Coordinates of N, CA and C in Angstrom, one line a residue:
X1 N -110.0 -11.3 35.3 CA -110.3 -12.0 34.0 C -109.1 -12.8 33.5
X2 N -109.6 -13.8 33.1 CA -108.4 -14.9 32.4 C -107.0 -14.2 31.5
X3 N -107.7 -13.2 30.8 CA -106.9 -11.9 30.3 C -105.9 -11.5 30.7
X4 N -106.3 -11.2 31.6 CA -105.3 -10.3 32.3 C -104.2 -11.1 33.3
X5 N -103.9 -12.2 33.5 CA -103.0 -12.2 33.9 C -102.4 -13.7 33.3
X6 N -101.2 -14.0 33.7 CA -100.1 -15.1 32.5 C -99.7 -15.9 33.3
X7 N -99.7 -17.5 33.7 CA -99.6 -18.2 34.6 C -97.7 -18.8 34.0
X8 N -97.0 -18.9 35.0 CA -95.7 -19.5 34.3 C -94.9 -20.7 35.7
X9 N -94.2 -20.9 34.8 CA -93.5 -22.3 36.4 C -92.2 -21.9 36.2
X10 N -91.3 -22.0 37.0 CA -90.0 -22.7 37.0 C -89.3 -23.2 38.2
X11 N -88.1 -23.5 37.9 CA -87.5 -24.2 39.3 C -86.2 -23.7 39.2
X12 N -85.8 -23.5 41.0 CA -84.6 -23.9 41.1 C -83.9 -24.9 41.0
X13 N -83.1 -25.2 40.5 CA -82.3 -26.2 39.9 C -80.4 -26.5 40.3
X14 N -80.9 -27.4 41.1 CA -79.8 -28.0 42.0 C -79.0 -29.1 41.5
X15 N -77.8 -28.8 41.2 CA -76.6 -30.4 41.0 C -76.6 -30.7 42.6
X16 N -77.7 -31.5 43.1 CA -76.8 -32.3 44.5 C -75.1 -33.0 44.7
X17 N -75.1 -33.2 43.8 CA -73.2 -33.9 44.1 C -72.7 -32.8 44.1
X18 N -72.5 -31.9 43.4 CA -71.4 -30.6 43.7 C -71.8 -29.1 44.5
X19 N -73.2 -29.8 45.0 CA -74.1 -28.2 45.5 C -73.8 -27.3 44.8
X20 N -74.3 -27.3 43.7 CA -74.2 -26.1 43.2 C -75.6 -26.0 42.2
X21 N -76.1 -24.4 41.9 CA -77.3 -24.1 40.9 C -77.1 -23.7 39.8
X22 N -77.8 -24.5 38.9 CA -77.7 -24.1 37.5 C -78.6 -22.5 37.4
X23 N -77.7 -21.7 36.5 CA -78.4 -20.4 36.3 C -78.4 -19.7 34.7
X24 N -79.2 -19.4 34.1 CA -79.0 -19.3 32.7 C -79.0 -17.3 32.7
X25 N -77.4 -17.3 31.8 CA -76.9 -16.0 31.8 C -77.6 -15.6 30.2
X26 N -78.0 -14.3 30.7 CA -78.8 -14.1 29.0 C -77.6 -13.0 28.4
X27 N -77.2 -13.4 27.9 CA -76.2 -12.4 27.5 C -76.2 -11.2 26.9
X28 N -77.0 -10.8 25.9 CA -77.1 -9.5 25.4 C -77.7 -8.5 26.7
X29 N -78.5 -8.9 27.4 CA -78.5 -7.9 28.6 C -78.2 -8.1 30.3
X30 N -76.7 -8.8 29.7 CA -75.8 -9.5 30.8 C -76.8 -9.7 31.9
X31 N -78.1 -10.5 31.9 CA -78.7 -10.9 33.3 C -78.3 -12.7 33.5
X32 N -78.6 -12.6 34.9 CA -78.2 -13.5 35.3 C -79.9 -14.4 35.8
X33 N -81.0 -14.7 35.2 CA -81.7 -15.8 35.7 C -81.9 -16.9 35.6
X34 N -83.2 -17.4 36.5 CA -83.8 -19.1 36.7 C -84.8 -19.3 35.6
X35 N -84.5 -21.0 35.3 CA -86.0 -21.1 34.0 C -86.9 -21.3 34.5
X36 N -87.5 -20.4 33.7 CA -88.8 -20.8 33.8 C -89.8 -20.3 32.4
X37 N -91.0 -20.8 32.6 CA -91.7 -20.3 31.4 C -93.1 -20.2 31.5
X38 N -94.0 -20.6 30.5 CA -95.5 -20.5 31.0 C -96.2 -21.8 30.8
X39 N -96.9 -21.7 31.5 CA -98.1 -23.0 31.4 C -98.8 -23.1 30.3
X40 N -98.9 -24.1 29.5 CA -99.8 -23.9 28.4 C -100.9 -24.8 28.8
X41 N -101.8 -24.6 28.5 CA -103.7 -24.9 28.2 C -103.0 -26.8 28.9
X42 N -103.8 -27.1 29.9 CA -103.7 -28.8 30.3 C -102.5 -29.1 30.5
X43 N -101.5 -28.1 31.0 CA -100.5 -28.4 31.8 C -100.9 -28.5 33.4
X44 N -100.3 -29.1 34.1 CA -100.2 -28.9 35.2 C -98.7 -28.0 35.8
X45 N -98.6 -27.2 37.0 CA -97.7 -26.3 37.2 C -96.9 -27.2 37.2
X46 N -96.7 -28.6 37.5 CA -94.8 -29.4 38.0 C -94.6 -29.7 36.5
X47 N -95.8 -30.1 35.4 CA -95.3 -30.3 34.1 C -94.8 -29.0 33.7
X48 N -95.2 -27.9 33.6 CA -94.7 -26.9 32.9 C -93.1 -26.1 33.4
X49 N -93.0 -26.6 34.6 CA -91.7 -26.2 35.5 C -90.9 -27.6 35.2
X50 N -91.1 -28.4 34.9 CA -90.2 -29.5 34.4 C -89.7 -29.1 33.2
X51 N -91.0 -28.8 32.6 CA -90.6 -28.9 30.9 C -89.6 -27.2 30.6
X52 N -90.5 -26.3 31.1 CA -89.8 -25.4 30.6 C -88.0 -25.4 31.3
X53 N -87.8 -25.9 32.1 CA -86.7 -25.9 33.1 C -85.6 -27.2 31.8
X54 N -86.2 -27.6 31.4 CA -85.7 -28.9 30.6 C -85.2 -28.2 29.0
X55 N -86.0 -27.6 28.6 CA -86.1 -27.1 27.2 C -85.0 -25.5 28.1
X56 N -84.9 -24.7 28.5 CA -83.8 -24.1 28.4 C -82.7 -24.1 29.3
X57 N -82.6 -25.0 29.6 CA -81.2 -25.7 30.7 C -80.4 -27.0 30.0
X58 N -81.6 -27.3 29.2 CA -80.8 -29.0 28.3 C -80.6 -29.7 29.4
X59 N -80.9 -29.7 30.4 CA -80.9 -31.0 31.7 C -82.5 -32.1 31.5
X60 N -82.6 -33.1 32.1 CA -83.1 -33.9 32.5 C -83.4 -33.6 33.7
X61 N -84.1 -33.7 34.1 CA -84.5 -33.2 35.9 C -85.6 -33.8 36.5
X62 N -85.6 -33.4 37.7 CA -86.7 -34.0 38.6 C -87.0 -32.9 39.6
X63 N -88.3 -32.8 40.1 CA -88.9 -32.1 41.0 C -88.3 -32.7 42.3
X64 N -87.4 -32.3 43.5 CA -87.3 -32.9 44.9 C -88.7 -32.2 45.7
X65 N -88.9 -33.8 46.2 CA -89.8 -33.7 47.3 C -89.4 -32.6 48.8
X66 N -89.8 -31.7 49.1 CA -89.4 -30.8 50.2 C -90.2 -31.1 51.6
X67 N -90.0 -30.7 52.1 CA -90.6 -30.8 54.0 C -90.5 -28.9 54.3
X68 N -91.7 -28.8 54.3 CA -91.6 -27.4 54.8 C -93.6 -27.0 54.8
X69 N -93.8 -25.9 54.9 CA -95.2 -25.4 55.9 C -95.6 -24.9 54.5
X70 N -97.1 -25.2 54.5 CA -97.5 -24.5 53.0 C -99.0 -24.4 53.8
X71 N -99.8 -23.6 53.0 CA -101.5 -23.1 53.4 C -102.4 -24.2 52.9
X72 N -101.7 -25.3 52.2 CA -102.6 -25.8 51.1 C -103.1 -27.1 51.9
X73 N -104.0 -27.1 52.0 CA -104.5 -28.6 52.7 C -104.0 -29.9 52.2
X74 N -104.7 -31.1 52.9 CA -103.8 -32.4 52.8 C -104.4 -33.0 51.6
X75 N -103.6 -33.6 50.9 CA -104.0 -34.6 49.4 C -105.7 -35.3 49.8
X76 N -105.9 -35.4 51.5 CA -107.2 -36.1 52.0 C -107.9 -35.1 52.5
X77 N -108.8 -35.0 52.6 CA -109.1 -34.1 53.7 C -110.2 -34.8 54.9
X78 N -110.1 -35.2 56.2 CA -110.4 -35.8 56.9 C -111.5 -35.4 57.5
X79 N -111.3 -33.9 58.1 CA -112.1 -32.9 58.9 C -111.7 -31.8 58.4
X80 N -112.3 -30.6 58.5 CA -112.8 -29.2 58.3 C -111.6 -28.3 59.1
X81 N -110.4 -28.1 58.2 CA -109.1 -27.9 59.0 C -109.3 -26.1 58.3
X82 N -108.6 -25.3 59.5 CA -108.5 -24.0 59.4 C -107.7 -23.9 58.6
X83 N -107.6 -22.3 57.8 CA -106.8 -22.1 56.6 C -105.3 -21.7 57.0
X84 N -104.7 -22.3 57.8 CA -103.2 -21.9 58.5 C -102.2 -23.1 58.0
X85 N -101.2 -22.4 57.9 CA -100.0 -23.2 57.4 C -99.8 -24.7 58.0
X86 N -99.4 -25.7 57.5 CA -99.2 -26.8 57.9 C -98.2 -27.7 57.8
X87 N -97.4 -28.2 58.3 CA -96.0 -28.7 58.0 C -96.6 -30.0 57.4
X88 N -95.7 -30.2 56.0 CA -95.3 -31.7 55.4 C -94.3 -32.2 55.3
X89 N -94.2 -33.1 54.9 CA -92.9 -34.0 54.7 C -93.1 -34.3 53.4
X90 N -92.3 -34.5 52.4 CA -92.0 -35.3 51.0 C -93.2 -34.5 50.2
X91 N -93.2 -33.5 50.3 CA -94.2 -32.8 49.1 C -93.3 -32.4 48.3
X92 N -94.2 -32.4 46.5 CA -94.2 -31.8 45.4 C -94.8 -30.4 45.3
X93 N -94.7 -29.4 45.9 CA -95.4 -28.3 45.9 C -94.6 -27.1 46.1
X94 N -95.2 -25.7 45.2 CA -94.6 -24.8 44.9 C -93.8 -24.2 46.0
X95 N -92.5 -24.0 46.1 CA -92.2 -23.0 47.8 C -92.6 -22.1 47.6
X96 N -92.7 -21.1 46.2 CA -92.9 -19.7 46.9 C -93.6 -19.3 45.3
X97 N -94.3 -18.0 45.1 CA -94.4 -17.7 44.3 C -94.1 -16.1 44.0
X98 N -94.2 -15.5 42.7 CA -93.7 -14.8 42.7 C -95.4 -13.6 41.7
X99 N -95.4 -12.4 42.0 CA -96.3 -12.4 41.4 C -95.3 -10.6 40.2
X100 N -95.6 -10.5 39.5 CA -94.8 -9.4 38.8 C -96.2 -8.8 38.0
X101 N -96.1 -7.4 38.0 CA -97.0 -6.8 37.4 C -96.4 -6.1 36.0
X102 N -97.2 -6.5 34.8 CA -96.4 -6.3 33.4 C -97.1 -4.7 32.9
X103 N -97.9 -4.6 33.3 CA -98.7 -3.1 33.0 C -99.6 -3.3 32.1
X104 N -100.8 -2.3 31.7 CA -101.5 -2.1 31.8 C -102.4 -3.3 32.5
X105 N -102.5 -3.2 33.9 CA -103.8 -4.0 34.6 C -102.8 -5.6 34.5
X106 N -102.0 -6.1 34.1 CA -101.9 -7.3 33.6 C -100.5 -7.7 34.8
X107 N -101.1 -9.1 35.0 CA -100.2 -9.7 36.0 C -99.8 -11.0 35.6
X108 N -98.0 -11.7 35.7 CA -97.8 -12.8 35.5 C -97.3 -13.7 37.0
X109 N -98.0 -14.6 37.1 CA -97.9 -15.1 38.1 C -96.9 -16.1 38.2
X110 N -96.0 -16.6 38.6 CA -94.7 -17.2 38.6 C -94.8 -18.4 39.7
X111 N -94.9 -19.4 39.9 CA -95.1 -21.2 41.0 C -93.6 -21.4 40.9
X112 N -93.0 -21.2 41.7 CA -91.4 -21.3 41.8 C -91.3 -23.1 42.6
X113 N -90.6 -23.9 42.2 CA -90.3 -25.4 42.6 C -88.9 -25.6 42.3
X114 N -88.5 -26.5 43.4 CA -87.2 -26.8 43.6 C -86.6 -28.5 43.0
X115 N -86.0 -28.4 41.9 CA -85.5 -29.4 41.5 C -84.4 -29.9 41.2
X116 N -83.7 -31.0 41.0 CA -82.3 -31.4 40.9 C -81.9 -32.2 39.4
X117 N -80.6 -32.0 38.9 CA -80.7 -32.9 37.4 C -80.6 -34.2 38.3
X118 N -81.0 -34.7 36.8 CA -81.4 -36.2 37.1 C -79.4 -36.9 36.5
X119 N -78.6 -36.6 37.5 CA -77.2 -36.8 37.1 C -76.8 -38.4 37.0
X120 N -78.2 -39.6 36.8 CA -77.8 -41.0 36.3 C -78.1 -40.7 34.6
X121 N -79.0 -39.6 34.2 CA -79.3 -39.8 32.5 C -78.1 -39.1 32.1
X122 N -78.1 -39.8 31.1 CA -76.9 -39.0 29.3 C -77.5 -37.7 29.2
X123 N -76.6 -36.6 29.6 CA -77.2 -35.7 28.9 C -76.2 -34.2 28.9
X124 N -75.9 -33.1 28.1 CA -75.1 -32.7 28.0 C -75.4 -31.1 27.8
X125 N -76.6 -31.0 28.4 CA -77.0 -30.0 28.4 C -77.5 -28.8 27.4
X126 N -77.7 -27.7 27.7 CA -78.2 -26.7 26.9 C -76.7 -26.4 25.7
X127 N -77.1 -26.6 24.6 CA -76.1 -26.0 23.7 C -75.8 -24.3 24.0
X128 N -74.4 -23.9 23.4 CA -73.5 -22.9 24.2 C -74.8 -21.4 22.5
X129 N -75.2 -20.9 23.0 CA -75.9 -20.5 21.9 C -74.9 -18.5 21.9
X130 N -75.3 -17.4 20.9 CA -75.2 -16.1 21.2 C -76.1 -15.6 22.1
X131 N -76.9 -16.0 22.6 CA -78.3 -15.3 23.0 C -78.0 -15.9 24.8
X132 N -77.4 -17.2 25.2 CA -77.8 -17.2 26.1 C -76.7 -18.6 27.0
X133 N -76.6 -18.8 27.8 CA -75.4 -19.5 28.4 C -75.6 -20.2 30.2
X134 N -75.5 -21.6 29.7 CA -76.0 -22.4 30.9 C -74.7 -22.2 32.0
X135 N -75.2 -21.9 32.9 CA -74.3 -21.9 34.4 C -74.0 -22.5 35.0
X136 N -73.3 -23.2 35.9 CA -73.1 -23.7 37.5 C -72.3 -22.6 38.4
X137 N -73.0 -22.4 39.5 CA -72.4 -21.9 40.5 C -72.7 -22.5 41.6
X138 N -71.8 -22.3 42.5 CA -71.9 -22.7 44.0 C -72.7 -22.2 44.4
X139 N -73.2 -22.3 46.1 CA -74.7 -21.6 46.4 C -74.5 -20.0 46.6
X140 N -73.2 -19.5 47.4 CA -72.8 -18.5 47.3 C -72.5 -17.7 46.3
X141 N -72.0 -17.8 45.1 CA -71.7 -17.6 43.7 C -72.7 -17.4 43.1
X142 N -74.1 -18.2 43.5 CA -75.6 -18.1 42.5 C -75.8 -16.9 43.3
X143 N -75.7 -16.7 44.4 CA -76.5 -15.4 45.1 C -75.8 -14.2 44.3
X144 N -74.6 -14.4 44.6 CA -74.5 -13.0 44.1 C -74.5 -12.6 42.3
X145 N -74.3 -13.5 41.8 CA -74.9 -13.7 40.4 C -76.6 -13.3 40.0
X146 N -77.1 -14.0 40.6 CA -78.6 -13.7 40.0 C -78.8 -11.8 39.8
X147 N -79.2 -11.3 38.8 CA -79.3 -10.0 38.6 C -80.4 -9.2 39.5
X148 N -81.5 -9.9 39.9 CA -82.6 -9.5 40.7 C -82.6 -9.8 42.1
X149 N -82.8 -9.0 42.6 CA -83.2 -9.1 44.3 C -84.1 -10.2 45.0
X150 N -85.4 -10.2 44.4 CA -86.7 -11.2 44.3 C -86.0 -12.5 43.9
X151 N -85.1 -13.3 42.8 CA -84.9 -14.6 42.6 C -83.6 -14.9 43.7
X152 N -82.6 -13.5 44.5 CA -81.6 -14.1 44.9 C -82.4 -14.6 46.6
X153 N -83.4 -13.7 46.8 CA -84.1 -13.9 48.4 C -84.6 -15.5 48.1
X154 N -85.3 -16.1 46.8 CA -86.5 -17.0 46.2 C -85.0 -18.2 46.8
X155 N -83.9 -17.7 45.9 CA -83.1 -19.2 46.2 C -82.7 -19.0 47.5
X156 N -82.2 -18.1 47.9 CA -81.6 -18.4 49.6 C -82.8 -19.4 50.4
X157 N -84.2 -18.9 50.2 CA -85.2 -19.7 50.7 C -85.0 -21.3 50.3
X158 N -84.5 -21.3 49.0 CA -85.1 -22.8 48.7 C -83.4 -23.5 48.7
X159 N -82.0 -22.5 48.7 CA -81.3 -23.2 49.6 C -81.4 -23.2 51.3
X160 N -82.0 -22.9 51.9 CA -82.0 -23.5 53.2 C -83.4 -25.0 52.7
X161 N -84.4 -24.4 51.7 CA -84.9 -26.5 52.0 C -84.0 -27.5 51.9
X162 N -83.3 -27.3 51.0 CA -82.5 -28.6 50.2 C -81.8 -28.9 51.0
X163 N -80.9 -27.3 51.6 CA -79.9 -28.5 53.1 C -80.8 -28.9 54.0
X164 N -82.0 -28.5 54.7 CA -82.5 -29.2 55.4 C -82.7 -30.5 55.4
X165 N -83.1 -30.6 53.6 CA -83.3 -32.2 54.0 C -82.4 -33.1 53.4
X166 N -81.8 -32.8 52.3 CA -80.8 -33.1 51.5 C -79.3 -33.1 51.2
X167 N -78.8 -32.1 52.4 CA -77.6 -31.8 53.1 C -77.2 -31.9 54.4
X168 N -78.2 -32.0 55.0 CA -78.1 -32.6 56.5 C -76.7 -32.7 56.7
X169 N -76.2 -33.9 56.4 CA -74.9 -34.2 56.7 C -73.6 -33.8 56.8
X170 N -73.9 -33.4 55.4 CA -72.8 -32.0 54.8 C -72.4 -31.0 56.1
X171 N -73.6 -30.3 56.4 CA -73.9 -29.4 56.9 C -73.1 -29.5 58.8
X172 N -73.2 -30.8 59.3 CA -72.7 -31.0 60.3 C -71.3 -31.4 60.2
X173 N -70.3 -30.6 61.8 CA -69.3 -31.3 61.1 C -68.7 -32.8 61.3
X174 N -67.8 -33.1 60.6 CA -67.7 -34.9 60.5 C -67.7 -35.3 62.2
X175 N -67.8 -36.1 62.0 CA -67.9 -37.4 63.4 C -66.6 -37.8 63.6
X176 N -65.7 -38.6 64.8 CA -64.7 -39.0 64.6 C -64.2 -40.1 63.4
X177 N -65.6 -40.8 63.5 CA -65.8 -42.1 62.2 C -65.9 -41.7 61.0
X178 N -66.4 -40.9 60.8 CA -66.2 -40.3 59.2 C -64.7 -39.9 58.9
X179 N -63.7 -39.3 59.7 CA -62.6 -38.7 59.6 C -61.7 -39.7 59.2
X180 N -62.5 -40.7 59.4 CA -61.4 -41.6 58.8 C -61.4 -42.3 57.6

């Protein structure tokens, strides 16, 4: 029943120029997580993971398009395709989800998406508050920072998307032509 369980979005949240992930430190119970929040009534999951991601990060952001295998059929559907994973290219779709059980009976369901600030807009981020404190770390640094097990496995997953498609280069080493 609709009751019982609490739909929410967030994203991982990537500076591509410096590889590094923004992480919001809650301070009074020194945790280290990702934003995220809930869907309200006539949101869609990428609006409510934009927005909540935007409202407590103080960034501007965008959803990156990823290339990786999801269950979910194609935007068309042509023919009568079996329910098995399918590789895309340049999709807006959740990588992973997370599901947490809050008790009594009640479950909040979590649409985890991978996004980057939008580093051409003015913007200066989350104000420095008592309660809570915006982060950058490198990819290594976010791992061992994040306070939970479940969000540090969620980013390792969604840093290997981003270098796949968005680090490629980085990732190899230089050519003779580049070294110069």
């Amino acid at each position: 029943m609709s009751e019982a369980f609490v739909e929410s979005a967030g994203c991982v949240l990537f500076r591509l120029s410096t590889r590094e992930i923004c992480v919001l430190h809650i301070r009074k119970r020194n945790e280290y997580v990702l934003a995220k929040g809930r869907r309200n009534c006539g949101d869609s999951r990428q609006e409510a993971a934009l927005r909540e991601v935007t409202e407590e990060m103080g960034y501007v952001c965008r959803l990156l398009p990823l290339d990786m295998h999801t269950r979910a059929p194609p935007a068309v559907e042509t023919e009568q395709l079996a329910g098995e994973a399918r590789f895309y290219t340049n999709i807006y779709e959740p990588f992973t989800l997370q599901v947490r059980r809050l008790g009594g009976g009640q479950i909040k369901l979590i649409w985890w998406f991978v996004a980057a600030i939008d580093e051409e807009a003015s913007q200066g981020g989350a104000p420095e508050s008592e309660r809570y404190a915006v982060e950058f770390y490198s990819y290594a640094d976010a791992l061992s920072k994040l306070t939970f097990q479940m969000d540090r496995e969620m980013v390792k997953q969604a840093i290997v998307l981003v270098a796949g498609k968005y680090e490629e280069r980085w990732l190899m080493p230089a050519t003779a032509d580049e070294k110069k």
